[in-house]
């Protein structure tokens, strides 16, 4: 028996990285999964691969920063699988590496729109569908950068910090209606996003590795297991909380 048998899960940014790993694990645990992304090359291949492996998944294209896309993404989920029980607001970008004075307004807007507004829109349209489905679990993807400052990533840190407080707000609003809302604050996990960030600055990889007490970055599979805990009834009494997984970084 899977931990998500009978559940419908919607994962944004699921074409690659943490979203892909989580969508695959949710499907392996019995959920019917909507793999959503704005990447129409990789996204459908993830859904097809899950389906050909015996799971249930479909791809829905959406840019999470666009109201109409997010509304349609939630509607497509309900139309395809009959409801919504698990929503993983994962899609995000790091944006440019630049100090607060050097960060351009364009970079600020793009990073905040995708990370923070995208999470807001996911909940704005996802929560009504979840209420009609009898409740559920929302997992938002912030970062340790949303809990402590990260030099030269002002927009990313601000957006992730905003996601933490937005999570708590929504959790309080819907706690009595059977909707749990939690946020994961992960340290560095090697994904295409992180690889690109490492490559943008010489010595960045060694610098970040040296900050991890456990001596290594996390894996996408470890992240997915953490998201599964929050998606499933194993975390039935958890809501409004920031869940840190970082190999010990923030303990220093
Ligand atoms: N990898 C890490 O170390 C780490 C740590 C903490 C938090 N996070 C967060 O986890 C999430 C996923 O990160 P990742 O490392 O897997 O990144 P990634 O770049 O490997 O994957 C991100 C996915 O999101 C999609 N995406 C980006 N903008 C989108 C948009 N506007 N609409 C729809 N899809 C969009 C991309 O196409 C891609 O498939 C992000 O929110 C990131 O901030 C990552």
mmCIF file of C-alpha atoms and ligand atoms in Angstrom:
data_model
loop_
_atom_site.group_PDB
_atom_site.id
_atom_site.type_symbol
_atom_site.label_atom_id
_atom_site.label_comp_id
_atom_site.label_asym_id
_atom_site.label_seq_id
_atom_site.Cartn_x
_atom_site.Cartn_y
_atom_site.Cartn_z
ATOM 1 C CA UNK A 1 0.000 0.000 0.000
ATOM 2 C CA UNK A 2 1.319 3.428 -0.961
ATOM 3 C CA UNK A 3 1.366 6.427 1.372
ATOM 4 C CA UNK A 4 -0.582 8.486 -1.191
ATOM 5 C CA UNK A 5 -3.044 5.881 -2.481
ATOM 6 C CA UNK A 6 -6.230 7.540 -3.728
ATOM 7 C CA UNK A 7 -4.701 11.036 -3.645
ATOM 8 C CA UNK A 8 -4.334 13.522 -6.476
ATOM 9 C CA UNK A 9 -1.054 15.461 -6.397
ATOM 10 C CA UNK A 10 -0.039 18.533 -8.377
ATOM 11 C CA UNK A 11 3.677 19.326 -8.616
ATOM 12 C CA UNK A 12 4.933 22.541 -10.247
ATOM 13 C CA UNK A 13 8.392 22.771 -11.756
ATOM 14 C CA UNK A 14 8.310 19.009 -12.148
ATOM 15 C CA UNK A 15 10.264 18.681 -15.397
ATOM 16 C CA UNK A 16 13.615 18.332 -13.650
ATOM 17 C CA UNK A 17 15.402 18.544 -10.301
ATOM 18 C CA UNK A 18 13.535 18.441 -6.991
ATOM 19 C CA UNK A 19 10.090 18.647 -8.606
ATOM 20 C CA UNK A 20 10.791 15.722 -10.905
ATOM 21 C CA UNK A 21 12.156 13.534 -8.101
ATOM 22 C CA UNK A 22 9.162 14.386 -5.912
ATOM 23 C CA UNK A 23 6.602 13.778 -8.676
ATOM 24 C CA UNK A 24 8.173 10.368 -9.325
ATOM 25 C CA UNK A 25 8.088 9.423 -5.628
ATOM 26 C CA UNK A 26 4.493 10.647 -5.171
ATOM 27 C CA UNK A 27 3.443 8.487 -8.138
ATOM 28 C CA UNK A 28 5.364 5.488 -6.781
ATOM 29 C CA UNK A 29 3.438 5.972 -3.517
ATOM 30 C CA UNK A 30 0.113 5.712 -5.314
ATOM 31 C CA UNK A 31 -0.829 9.310 -6.151
ATOM 32 C CA UNK A 32 -2.253 10.366 -9.474
ATOM 33 C CA UNK A 33 0.217 13.084 -10.382
ATOM 34 C CA UNK A 34 -0.025 16.213 -12.490
ATOM 35 C CA UNK A 35 3.489 17.033 -13.663
ATOM 36 C CA UNK A 36 3.417 20.760 -14.364
ATOM 37 C CA UNK A 37 6.134 22.970 -15.789
ATOM 38 C CA UNK A 38 6.690 25.654 -18.394
ATOM 39 C CA UNK A 39 9.256 23.372 -20.007
ATOM 40 C CA UNK A 40 7.288 21.593 -22.704
ATOM 41 C CA UNK A 41 10.296 19.527 -23.784
ATOM 42 C CA UNK A 42 11.144 17.718 -20.566
ATOM 43 C CA UNK A 43 7.842 17.967 -18.705
ATOM 44 C CA UNK A 44 5.863 15.548 -20.868
ATOM 45 C CA UNK A 45 8.708 13.018 -20.852
ATOM 46 C CA UNK A 46 8.591 12.860 -17.039
ATOM 47 C CA UNK A 47 4.826 12.208 -17.085
ATOM 48 C CA UNK A 48 5.189 9.625 -19.875
ATOM 49 C CA UNK A 49 7.992 7.885 -18.027
ATOM 50 C CA UNK A 50 5.924 7.654 -14.831
ATOM 51 C CA UNK A 51 2.985 6.257 -16.811
ATOM 52 C CA UNK A 52 5.065 3.704 -18.692
ATOM 53 C CA UNK A 53 6.492 2.551 -15.344
ATOM 54 C CA UNK A 54 2.982 1.721 -14.086
ATOM 55 C CA UNK A 55 2.152 5.001 -12.339
ATOM 56 C CA UNK A 56 -0.510 7.570 -13.190
ATOM 57 C CA UNK A 57 0.646 10.966 -14.433
ATOM 58 C CA UNK A 58 -0.143 13.647 -16.956
ATOM 59 C CA UNK A 59 1.658 16.810 -18.036
ATOM 60 C CA UNK A 60 0.078 20.253 -17.809
ATOM 61 C CA UNK A 61 1.977 23.284 -19.104
ATOM 62 C CA UNK A 62 1.910 26.325 -16.820
ATOM 63 C CA UNK A 63 4.016 29.355 -16.011
ATOM 64 C CA UNK A 64 3.412 29.705 -12.262
ATOM 65 C CA UNK A 65 3.812 33.472 -12.389
ATOM 66 C CA UNK A 66 0.797 33.816 -14.694
ATOM 67 C CA UNK A 67 -2.643 33.923 -13.112
ATOM 68 C CA UNK A 68 -4.482 32.358 -16.026
ATOM 69 C CA UNK A 69 -1.942 29.511 -16.331
ATOM 70 C CA UNK A 70 -2.223 28.628 -12.643
ATOM 71 C CA UNK A 71 -6.013 28.773 -12.637
ATOM 72 C CA UNK A 72 -6.101 26.529 -15.727
ATOM 73 C CA UNK A 73 -3.496 24.156 -14.234
ATOM 74 C CA UNK A 74 -5.641 23.566 -11.149
ATOM 75 C CA UNK A 75 -8.767 23.180 -13.281
ATOM 76 C CA UNK A 76 -7.006 20.639 -15.523
ATOM 77 C CA UNK A 77 -6.000 18.671 -12.417
ATOM 78 C CA UNK A 78 -9.575 18.503 -11.179
ATOM 79 C CA UNK A 79 -10.944 17.728 -14.645
ATOM 80 C CA UNK A 80 -8.410 14.933 -15.204
ATOM 81 C CA UNK A 81 -8.338 13.227 -11.819
ATOM 82 C CA UNK A 82 -11.455 14.471 -10.002
ATOM 83 C CA UNK A 83 -9.929 16.576 -7.226
ATOM 84 C CA UNK A 84 -6.780 17.879 -5.547
ATOM 85 C CA UNK A 85 -5.263 16.593 -2.293
ATOM 86 C CA UNK A 86 -1.548 17.400 -2.465
ATOM 87 C CA UNK A 87 -0.070 20.588 -3.920
ATOM 88 C CA UNK A 88 3.676 21.052 -4.149
ATOM 89 C CA UNK A 89 4.521 24.657 -5.067
ATOM 90 C CA UNK A 90 8.053 23.979 -6.200
ATOM 91 C CA UNK A 91 8.800 25.936 -9.385
ATOM 92 C CA UNK A 92 11.514 28.513 -8.850
ATOM 93 C CA UNK A 93 14.527 30.297 -10.262
ATOM 94 C CA UNK A 94 17.615 31.699 -8.535
ATOM 95 C CA UNK A 95 18.082 34.614 -10.929
ATOM 96 C CA UNK A 96 21.220 36.695 -11.290
ATOM 97 C CA UNK A 97 24.004 36.800 -8.731
ATOM 98 C CA UNK A 98 24.346 40.457 -7.760
ATOM 99 C CA UNK A 99 24.390 42.550 -4.602
ATOM 100 C CA UNK A 100 21.334 44.521 -3.483
ATOM 101 C CA UNK A 101 22.659 47.666 -5.185
ATOM 102 C CA UNK A 102 23.533 45.788 -8.389
ATOM 103 C CA UNK A 103 20.374 43.651 -8.610
ATOM 104 C CA UNK A 104 18.311 44.921 -11.553
ATOM 105 C CA UNK A 105 14.612 45.602 -11.242
ATOM 106 C CA UNK A 106 14.015 43.086 -14.061
ATOM 107 C CA UNK A 107 15.823 40.365 -12.105
ATOM 108 C CA UNK A 108 13.949 41.296 -8.923
ATOM 109 C CA UNK A 109 10.577 41.120 -10.666
ATOM 110 C CA UNK A 110 11.292 37.807 -12.415
ATOM 111 C CA UNK A 111 12.595 36.085 -9.268
ATOM 112 C CA UNK A 112 9.848 37.388 -6.982
ATOM 113 C CA UNK A 113 7.114 36.702 -9.534
ATOM 114 C CA UNK A 114 8.079 33.076 -10.095
ATOM 115 C CA UNK A 115 9.055 32.094 -6.545
ATOM 116 C CA UNK A 116 6.764 34.147 -4.328
ATOM 117 C CA UNK A 117 3.834 35.158 -6.526
ATOM 118 C CA UNK A 118 3.865 31.672 -8.065
ATOM 119 C CA UNK A 119 3.426 30.148 -4.611
ATOM 120 C CA UNK A 120 0.665 32.645 -3.788
ATOM 121 C CA UNK A 121 -1.183 31.860 -7.028
ATOM 122 C CA UNK A 122 -0.794 28.113 -6.459
ATOM 123 C CA UNK A 123 -2.522 28.451 -3.094
ATOM 124 C CA UNK A 124 -5.066 31.017 -4.297
ATOM 125 C CA UNK A 125 -6.397 28.597 -6.897
ATOM 126 C CA UNK A 126 -5.357 25.293 -5.286
ATOM 127 C CA UNK A 127 -6.994 25.788 -1.884
ATOM 128 C CA UNK A 128 -10.584 26.094 -3.197
ATOM 129 C CA UNK A 129 -10.097 22.875 -5.191
ATOM 130 C CA UNK A 130 -8.642 21.185 -2.126
ATOM 131 C CA UNK A 131 -11.551 22.303 0.060
ATOM 132 C CA UNK A 132 -13.953 20.728 -2.439
ATOM 133 C CA UNK A 133 -11.865 17.538 -2.286
ATOM 134 C CA UNK A 134 -12.220 17.288 1.503
ATOM 135 C CA UNK A 135 -8.871 18.844 2.484
ATOM 136 C CA UNK A 136 -5.252 18.122 1.804
ATOM 137 C CA UNK A 137 -1.617 19.057 2.208
ATOM 138 C CA UNK A 138 0.287 21.935 0.616
ATOM 139 C CA UNK A 139 4.054 21.940 0.546
ATOM 140 C CA UNK A 140 5.821 25.135 -0.428
ATOM 141 C CA UNK A 141 9.446 25.138 -1.453
ATOM 142 C CA UNK A 142 11.471 27.920 0.171
ATOM 143 C CA UNK A 143 15.150 27.506 1.074
ATOM 144 C CA UNK A 144 17.568 28.067 3.913
ATOM 145 C CA UNK A 145 18.079 31.368 2.017
ATOM 146 C CA UNK A 146 14.595 32.301 3.229
ATOM 147 C CA UNK A 147 15.691 32.001 6.871
ATOM 148 C CA UNK A 148 19.126 33.635 6.795
ATOM 149 C CA UNK A 149 20.563 36.202 4.427
ATOM 150 C CA UNK A 150 22.434 35.084 1.325
ATOM 151 C CA UNK A 151 24.792 37.752 -0.041
ATOM 152 C CA UNK A 152 24.280 38.547 -3.732
ATOM 153 C CA UNK A 153 20.904 36.834 -3.928
ATOM 154 C CA UNK A 154 18.640 39.600 -2.557
ATOM 155 C CA UNK A 155 15.577 38.805 -4.687
ATOM 156 C CA UNK A 156 15.841 35.056 -4.144
ATOM 157 C CA UNK A 157 16.321 35.393 -0.364
ATOM 158 C CA UNK A 158 13.472 37.902 -0.069
ATOM 159 C CA UNK A 159 11.136 35.737 -2.156
ATOM 160 C CA UNK A 160 11.977 32.619 -0.140
ATOM 161 C CA UNK A 161 11.558 34.486 3.156
ATOM 162 C CA UNK A 162 8.196 35.674 1.879
ATOM 163 C CA UNK A 163 7.186 32.080 1.130
ATOM 164 C CA UNK A 164 7.901 31.109 4.751
ATOM 165 C CA UNK A 165 5.536 33.756 6.140
ATOM 166 C CA UNK A 166 2.950 33.197 3.415
ATOM 167 C CA UNK A 167 2.947 29.514 4.396
ATOM 168 C CA UNK A 168 2.250 30.321 8.038
ATOM 169 C CA UNK A 169 -0.515 32.741 7.085
ATOM 170 C CA UNK A 170 -2.332 30.254 4.843
ATOM 171 C CA UNK A 171 -1.845 27.495 7.430
ATOM 172 C CA UNK A 172 -3.616 29.600 10.075
ATOM 173 C CA UNK A 173 -6.407 30.542 7.688
ATOM 174 C CA UNK A 174 -7.269 26.948 6.728
ATOM 175 C CA UNK A 175 -6.179 24.891 9.748
ATOM 176 C CA UNK A 176 -9.748 24.142 10.799
ATOM 177 C CA UNK A 177 -10.797 23.192 7.287
ATOM 178 C CA UNK A 178 -8.526 20.204 6.841
ATOM 179 C CA UNK A 179 -5.764 21.880 4.872
ATOM 180 C CA UNK A 180 -2.213 21.700 6.147
ATOM 181 C CA UNK A 181 0.415 24.079 4.755
ATOM 182 C CA UNK A 182 4.113 23.511 5.372
ATOM 183 C CA UNK A 183 7.324 24.848 3.881
ATOM 184 C CA UNK A 184 10.613 23.098 3.227
ATOM 185 C CA UNK A 185 13.799 25.105 3.716
ATOM 186 C CA UNK A 186 16.489 23.049 2.071
ATOM 187 C CA UNK A 187 20.203 23.664 1.933
ATOM 188 C CA UNK A 188 22.176 22.875 -1.184
ATOM 189 C CA UNK A 189 21.004 19.947 -3.281
ATOM 190 C CA UNK A 190 22.756 19.241 -6.573
ATOM 191 C CA UNK A 191 20.244 19.894 -9.359
ATOM 192 C CA UNK A 192 20.564 21.679 -12.724
ATOM 193 C CA UNK A 193 19.635 24.969 -10.983
ATOM 194 C CA UNK A 194 22.434 24.579 -8.465
ATOM 195 C CA UNK A 195 24.945 23.394 -11.059
ATOM 196 C CA UNK A 196 24.260 26.565 -13.072
ATOM 197 C CA UNK A 197 24.661 28.701 -9.951
ATOM 198 C CA UNK A 198 27.952 26.938 -9.039
ATOM 199 C CA UNK A 199 29.265 27.488 -12.539
ATOM 200 C CA UNK A 200 28.438 31.218 -12.372
ATOM 201 C CA UNK A 201 31.155 31.968 -9.840
ATOM 202 C CA UNK A 202 34.578 30.405 -9.437
ATOM 203 C CA UNK A 203 35.077 28.686 -6.099
ATOM 204 C CA UNK A 204 31.349 28.765 -5.237
ATOM 205 C CA UNK A 205 31.018 24.956 -5.088
ATOM 206 C CA UNK A 206 33.961 24.564 -2.692
ATOM 207 C CA UNK A 207 32.677 27.480 -0.592
ATOM 208 C CA UNK A 208 29.201 25.997 -0.214
ATOM 209 C CA UNK A 209 30.479 22.463 0.422
ATOM 210 C CA UNK A 210 32.741 23.779 3.170
ATOM 211 C CA UNK A 211 29.650 25.198 4.908
ATOM 212 C CA UNK A 212 27.922 21.813 5.268
ATOM 213 C CA UNK A 213 28.707 20.090 8.597
ATOM 214 C CA UNK A 214 27.766 16.708 7.092
ATOM 215 C CA UNK A 215 30.345 17.339 4.385
ATOM 216 C CA UNK A 216 28.122 16.827 1.361
ATOM 217 C CA UNK A 217 25.200 18.323 -0.514
ATOM 218 C CA UNK A 218 21.779 16.681 -0.296
ATOM 219 C CA UNK A 219 20.226 14.583 -3.030
ATOM 220 C CA UNK A 220 16.937 15.091 -4.864
ATOM 221 C CA UNK A 221 15.787 11.684 -3.595
ATOM 222 C CA UNK A 222 16.375 12.712 0.036
ATOM 223 C CA UNK A 223 14.397 15.868 -0.625
ATOM 224 C CA UNK A 224 11.516 13.890 -2.189
ATOM 225 C CA UNK A 225 11.270 11.663 0.908
ATOM 226 C CA UNK A 226 10.946 14.786 3.053
ATOM 227 C CA UNK A 227 8.193 16.135 0.785
ATOM 228 C CA UNK A 228 6.432 12.755 0.949
ATOM 229 C CA UNK A 229 6.396 12.950 4.751
ATOM 230 C CA UNK A 230 4.663 16.341 4.549
ATOM 231 C CA UNK A 231 2.272 15.207 1.807
ATOM 232 C CA UNK A 232 1.166 12.072 3.628
ATOM 233 C CA UNK A 233 -0.755 11.437 6.832
ATOM 234 C CA UNK A 234 2.585 10.705 8.544
ATOM 235 C CA UNK A 235 2.698 14.450 9.207
ATOM 236 C CA UNK A 236 -0.997 14.722 10.163
ATOM 237 C CA UNK A 237 -0.371 17.195 13.039
ATOM 238 C CA UNK A 238 2.151 19.411 11.213
ATOM 239 C CA UNK A 239 1.053 22.715 9.779
ATOM 240 C CA UNK A 240 2.440 26.231 9.440
ATOM 241 C CA UNK A 241 5.982 25.031 10.021
ATOM 242 C CA UNK A 242 9.282 25.573 8.287
ATOM 243 C CA UNK A 243 11.042 22.214 7.941
ATOM 244 C CA UNK A 244 14.782 22.527 7.573
ATOM 245 C CA UNK A 245 16.855 19.906 5.753
ATOM 246 C CA UNK A 246 20.380 21.171 5.251
ATOM 247 C CA UNK A 247 23.007 18.704 6.461
ATOM 248 C CA UNK A 248 23.405 20.886 9.583
ATOM 249 C CA UNK A 249 24.245 24.221 7.887
ATOM 250 C CA UNK A 250 21.992 26.402 10.017
ATOM 251 C CA UNK A 251 23.198 24.769 13.240
ATOM 252 C CA UNK A 252 26.530 26.563 12.977
HETATM 253 N N1 LIG B 1 18.489 22.638 -5.407
HETATM 254 C C1 LIG B 1 18.662 23.271 -4.245
HETATM 255 O O1 LIG B 1 19.741 23.260 -3.655
HETATM 256 C C2 LIG B 1 17.507 24.004 -3.626
HETATM 257 C C3 LIG B 1 17.615 24.368 -2.290
HETATM 258 C C4 LIG B 1 16.563 25.030 -1.686
HETATM 259 C C5 LIG B 1 15.435 25.324 -2.418
HETATM 260 N N2 LIG B 1 15.358 24.971 -3.728
HETATM 261 C C6 LIG B 1 14.134 25.302 -4.457
HETATM 262 O O2 LIG B 1 13.619 24.130 -5.025
HETATM 263 C C7 LIG B 1 12.890 24.442 -6.214
HETATM 264 C C8 LIG B 1 13.384 23.572 -7.351
HETATM 265 O O3 LIG B 1 14.758 23.790 -7.504
HETATM 266 P P1 LIG B 1 15.686 22.832 -8.382
HETATM 267 O O4 LIG B 1 17.034 22.908 -7.777
HETATM 268 O O5 LIG B 1 15.033 21.532 -8.603
HETATM 269 O O6 LIG B 1 15.710 23.712 -9.734
HETATM 270 P P2 LIG B 1 15.733 23.262 -11.277
HETATM 271 O O7 LIG B 1 16.161 24.469 -12.042
HETATM 272 O O8 LIG B 1 16.521 22.021 -11.422
HETATM 273 O O9 LIG B 1 14.188 22.983 -11.553
HETATM 274 C C9 LIG B 1 13.257 24.022 -11.500
HETATM 275 C C10 LIG B 1 12.076 23.663 -12.365
HETATM 276 O O10 LIG B 1 11.135 24.733 -12.285
HETATM 277 C C11 LIG B 1 10.714 25.067 -13.586
HETATM 278 N N3 LIG B 1 10.294 26.461 -13.626
HETATM 279 C C12 LIG B 1 11.049 27.564 -13.439
HETATM 280 N N4 LIG B 1 10.306 28.660 -13.575
HETATM 281 C C13 LIG B 1 9.037 28.243 -13.847
HETATM 282 C C14 LIG B 1 7.817 28.905 -14.071
HETATM 283 N N5 LIG B 1 7.729 30.234 -14.096
HETATM 284 N N6 LIG B 1 6.705 28.162 -14.278
HETATM 285 C C15 LIG B 1 6.774 26.815 -14.268
HETATM 286 N N7 LIG B 1 7.908 26.123 -14.088
HETATM 287 C C16 LIG B 1 9.031 26.852 -13.870
HETATM 288 C C17 LIG B 1 11.906 24.783 -14.479
HETATM 289 O O11 LIG B 1 11.525 24.608 -15.847
HETATM 290 C C18 LIG B 1 12.445 23.507 -13.846
HETATM 291 O O12 LIG B 1 11.818 22.367 -14.387
HETATM 292 C C19 LIG B 1 13.089 25.947 -6.450
HETATM 293 O O13 LIG B 1 11.998 26.664 -5.937
HETATM 294 C C20 LIG B 1 14.334 26.246 -5.627
HETATM 295 O O14 LIG B 1 14.410 27.584 -5.233
HETATM 296 C C21 LIG B 1 16.371 24.323 -4.360
#
